[in-house]
Coordinates of C-alpha atoms in Angstrom, one line a residue:
Chain A
X1185 CA -11.4 84.8 227.4
X1186 CA -11.5 85.8 223.7
X1187 CA -12.8 83.6 220.9
X1188 CA -9.7 84.4 218.9
X1189 CA -6.4 83.4 220.5
X1190 CA -2.9 84.5 219.3
X1191 CA 0.5 83.2 220.2
X1192 CA 3.1 84.4 221.1
X1193 CA 1.8 87.5 222.8
X1194 CA 5.3 89.1 222.6
X1195 CA 8.1 88.3 220.2
X1196 CA 11.6 89.8 219.9
X1197 CA 13.6 88.8 216.8
X1198 CA 16.6 89.8 214.9
X1199 CA 16.5 90.8 211.3
X1200 CA 17.9 87.4 210.1
X1201 CA 15.5 85.3 212.2
X1202 CA 12.6 83.3 211.0
X1203 CA 9.5 83.1 213.3
X1204 CA 5.8 82.5 213.0
X1205 CA 2.7 84.0 214.6
X1206 CA -0.2 81.7 215.2
X1207 CA -3.9 82.5 215.4
X1208 CA -6.8 80.2 216.3
X1209 CA -10.5 81.1 216.2
X1210 CA -13.2 79.2 218.2
X1211 CA -16.2 81.1 216.8
X1212 CA -17.0 79.0 213.8
X1213 CA -16.3 81.9 211.5
X1214 CA -15.5 81.5 207.8
X1215 CA -13.0 84.4 207.3
X1216 CA -9.7 85.3 209.1
X1217 CA -7.6 88.3 208.9
X1218 CA -4.1 89.7 209.7
X1219 CA -3.9 93.4 210.6
X1220 CA -0.9 95.5 211.5
X1221 CA -1.2 98.3 214.1
X1222 CA 1.6 100.8 214.3
X1223 CA 1.7 103.9 216.6
X1224 CA -0.4 106.9 215.2
X1225 CA -1.5 105.0 212.2
X1226 CA -4.8 103.3 211.4
X1227 CA -5.0 99.5 211.4
X1228 CA -3.6 98.2 208.2
X1229 CA -5.2 95.2 206.6
X1230 CA -2.5 92.7 205.5
X1231 CA -4.3 89.5 204.4
X1232 CA -7.7 88.0 204.4
X1233 CA -8.6 84.3 204.0
X1234 CA -12.1 83.1 203.4
X1235 CA -12.7 79.4 203.5
X1236 CA -8.9 78.9 203.4
X1237 CA -8.6 80.8 200.2
X1238 CA -6.7 84.1 200.2
X1239 CA -9.1 86.8 199.1
X1240 CA -7.1 90.0 200.0
X1241 CA -3.4 90.7 199.8
X1242 CA -2.7 94.4 200.5
X1243 CA 0.6 94.8 198.8
X1244 CA 2.4 93.3 201.8
X1245 CA 6.2 92.7 201.4
X1246 CA 7.1 89.1 200.7
X1247 CA 9.0 88.9 204.1
X1248 CA 5.5 88.3 205.5
X1249 CA 4.0 85.0 204.4
X1250 CA 0.5 83.9 205.5
X1251 CA -0.8 80.4 205.7
X1252 CA -4.3 79.2 206.4
X1253 CA -4.4 75.4 206.7
X1254 CA -8.1 75.3 207.8
X1255 CA -10.9 77.7 208.7
X1256 CA -9.9 77.8 212.3
X1257 CA -6.1 78.4 212.0
X1258 CA -4.1 81.2 210.5
X1259 CA -0.3 81.7 210.6
X1260 CA 2.0 84.6 209.7
X1261 CA 5.5 83.5 208.8
X1262 CA 8.1 86.1 209.3
X1263 CA 11.6 86.2 207.8
X1264 CA 14.3 88.9 207.3
X1265 CA 12.2 91.6 208.9
X1266 CA 13.1 95.2 209.2
X1267 CA 13.0 97.3 212.4
X1268 CA 10.1 99.3 210.9
X1269 CA 8.1 96.0 211.0
X1270 CA 7.9 96.3 214.8
X1271 CA 4.2 96.7 215.6
X1272 CA 1.2 94.9 217.1
X1273 CA -0.1 92.2 214.8
X1274 CA -3.7 91.5 215.2
X1275 CA -5.6 88.4 214.0
X1276 CA -9.3 88.7 213.5
X1277 CA -12.2 86.6 212.3
X1278 CA -15.7 87.3 210.9
X1279 CA -18.7 85.4 209.5
X1280 CA -19.3 86.4 206.0
X1281 CA -23.1 86.5 205.4
X1282 CA -25.0 86.7 202.2
X1283 CA -26.1 90.2 202.8
X1284 CA -23.0 91.7 204.3
X1285 CA -19.8 90.8 206.2
X1286 CA -20.4 90.5 209.9
X1287 CA -18.6 92.0 212.8
X1288 CA -14.8 91.5 213.1
X1289 CA -13.6 89.9 216.3
X1290 CA -9.9 90.4 217.3
X1291 CA -7.4 88.3 219.2
X1292 CA -5.3 89.9 221.8
X1293 CA -2.4 90.6 219.4
X1294 CA 1.2 89.7 219.1
X1295 CA 3.6 92.5 219.9
X1296 CA 6.6 92.2 217.6
X1297 CA 9.9 93.9 218.1
X1298 CA 12.6 93.6 215.4
X1299 CA 16.1 94.5 216.5
Chain B
X1354 CA -8.8 112.2 201.5
X1355 CA -8.6 109.5 204.1
X1356 CA -11.2 106.7 203.6
X1357 CA -12.3 106.9 207.3
X1358 CA -11.7 110.1 209.3
X1359 CA -11.8 110.6 213.0
X1360 CA -10.7 113.4 215.2
X1361 CA -7.7 112.0 217.1
X1362 CA -8.6 113.9 220.3
X1363 CA -8.1 113.7 223.2
X1364 CA -11.8 114.4 223.9
X1365 CA -12.2 115.1 227.6
X1366 CA -15.6 114.9 229.3
X1367 CA -16.5 114.9 232.9
X1368 CA -17.9 111.8 234.6
X1369 CA -21.6 111.5 234.0
X1370 CA -21.6 113.6 230.8
X1371 CA -22.4 112.5 227.3
X1372 CA -19.4 111.8 225.1
X1373 CA -20.0 112.2 221.3
X1374 CA -17.6 110.6 218.9
X1375 CA -17.7 111.2 215.2
X1376 CA -16.6 109.5 212.0
X1377 CA -16.8 110.3 208.3
X1378 CA -16.2 108.0 205.4
X1379 CA -15.5 108.6 201.8
X1380 CA -16.9 105.5 200.0
X1381 CA -20.6 105.7 199.3
X1382 CA -20.7 102.0 198.7
X1383 CA -19.9 101.3 202.3
X1384 CA -22.5 99.1 203.9
X1385 CA -21.5 98.1 207.4
X1386 CA -20.3 100.4 210.2
X1387 CA -18.6 99.5 213.5
X1388 CA -17.3 101.1 216.6
X1389 CA -14.5 99.5 218.6
X1390 CA -13.0 100.4 221.9
X1391 CA -9.3 99.9 222.4
X1392 CA -7.6 100.2 225.8
X1393 CA -3.9 101.0 225.9
X1394 CA -1.9 97.9 225.2
X1395 CA -5.0 95.8 224.3
X1396 CA -6.7 94.7 221.2
X1397 CA -9.9 96.4 219.7
X1398 CA -13.2 95.2 221.3
X1399 CA -16.4 95.5 219.3
X1400 CA -19.0 97.9 220.9
X1401 CA -21.6 98.4 218.2
X1402 CA -22.4 97.6 214.7
X1403 CA -24.9 99.5 212.5
X1404 CA -26.1 98.8 209.0
X1405 CA -29.0 101.1 208.3
X1406 CA -29.7 104.8 208.7
X1407 CA -30.9 106.0 212.1
X1408 CA -30.1 105.3 215.7
X1409 CA -29.2 102.0 217.3
X1410 CA -29.1 101.8 221.1
X1411 CA -27.3 99.3 223.4
X1412 CA -27.2 100.2 227.0
X1413 CA -25.3 103.5 227.5
X1414 CA -24.2 103.4 223.8
X1415 CA -26.0 104.8 220.8
X1416 CA -24.7 104.6 217.3
X1417 CA -26.1 107.0 214.7
X1418 CA -25.7 106.5 210.9
X1419 CA -26.5 109.0 208.1
X1420 CA -25.5 107.5 204.8
X1421 CA -26.4 110.6 202.8
X1422 CA -23.9 112.7 204.8
X1423 CA -21.5 109.7 205.1
X1424 CA -21.4 110.2 208.8
X1425 CA -21.5 107.8 211.7
X1426 CA -21.3 108.7 215.4
X1427 CA -21.2 107.1 218.8
X1428 CA -22.8 108.6 221.9
X1429 CA -21.8 107.4 225.3
X1430 CA -24.3 108.4 228.0
X1431 CA -23.4 108.7 231.7
X1432 CA -19.7 108.5 230.8
X1433 CA -17.5 106.6 233.3
X1434 CA -13.7 106.8 233.9
X1435 CA -13.6 103.2 232.7
X1436 CA -14.8 104.4 229.3
X1437 CA -11.5 106.2 228.8
X1438 CA -9.9 104.5 225.8
X1439 CA -9.4 105.0 222.1
X1440 CA -12.5 104.5 220.0
X1441 CA -12.1 103.2 216.5
X1442 CA -14.6 103.6 213.7
X1443 CA -14.5 100.9 211.0
X1444 CA -16.3 100.7 207.7
X1445 CA -16.9 97.7 205.5
X1446 CA -17.1 98.1 201.7
X1447 CA -20.0 96.3 200.1
X1448 CA -19.0 92.9 198.6
X1449 CA -15.5 92.9 200.1
X1450 CA -13.7 91.6 203.1
X1451 CA -12.0 95.0 203.6
X1452 CA -12.7 96.6 207.0
X1453 CA -11.2 100.1 206.8
X1454 CA -10.4 101.7 210.1
X1455 CA -9.9 105.3 211.2
X1456 CA -7.0 106.4 213.4
X1457 CA -9.3 106.5 216.4
X1458 CA -10.4 109.1 218.9
X1459 CA -8.9 109.1 222.4
X1460 CA -11.5 109.7 225.0
X1461 CA -10.7 110.8 228.6
X1462 CA -13.5 110.7 231.2
X1463 CA -12.5 112.8 234.1
X1464 CA -13.6 111.7 237.6

């Protein structure tokens, strides 16, 4: 049982669909992240929210739209995706401390396939 | 130059041996360093974090940090087949929320 839960675990969508990925953290952390993991590539940071404010946006295409309604929930809204967007999408959380940012804890991921 | 570099492997070691995994990073302002283990089809799982120069031990795992050489390593003693996974090195830049990951080293422990 992980402190960060993601749904759905698997998603298949067409290029014209709209879907959302959901993430919930039960660790009391104050920062939440979306990462993309593709084969043979390092994890790519997409978005970071700290205290519900977006603090990082890594030049991600506008077809990915994040939403953070509170410190425990994070969404990634998907629309008009491309086949190259097929990947494992990982949500993570951390507790930002005064001296440094703490460890990053990941959810189990949402495997996305775009047809 | 990649921000975080790891040898992709696979690194093969016999059961019971010491596995040594290495990572270099380019940003001297990096402050926090992490090792994650990722089994195939699963998400990364935190193994160790290290923040200051020297060694940090936790069970069979030892993380070593040398900021002058911009080098961090992970030693796994008494390697077990269950240790077979991809090991990701991650670095956090000072004052940011950016955790930069390497591509990972695939470890195979042979029974």
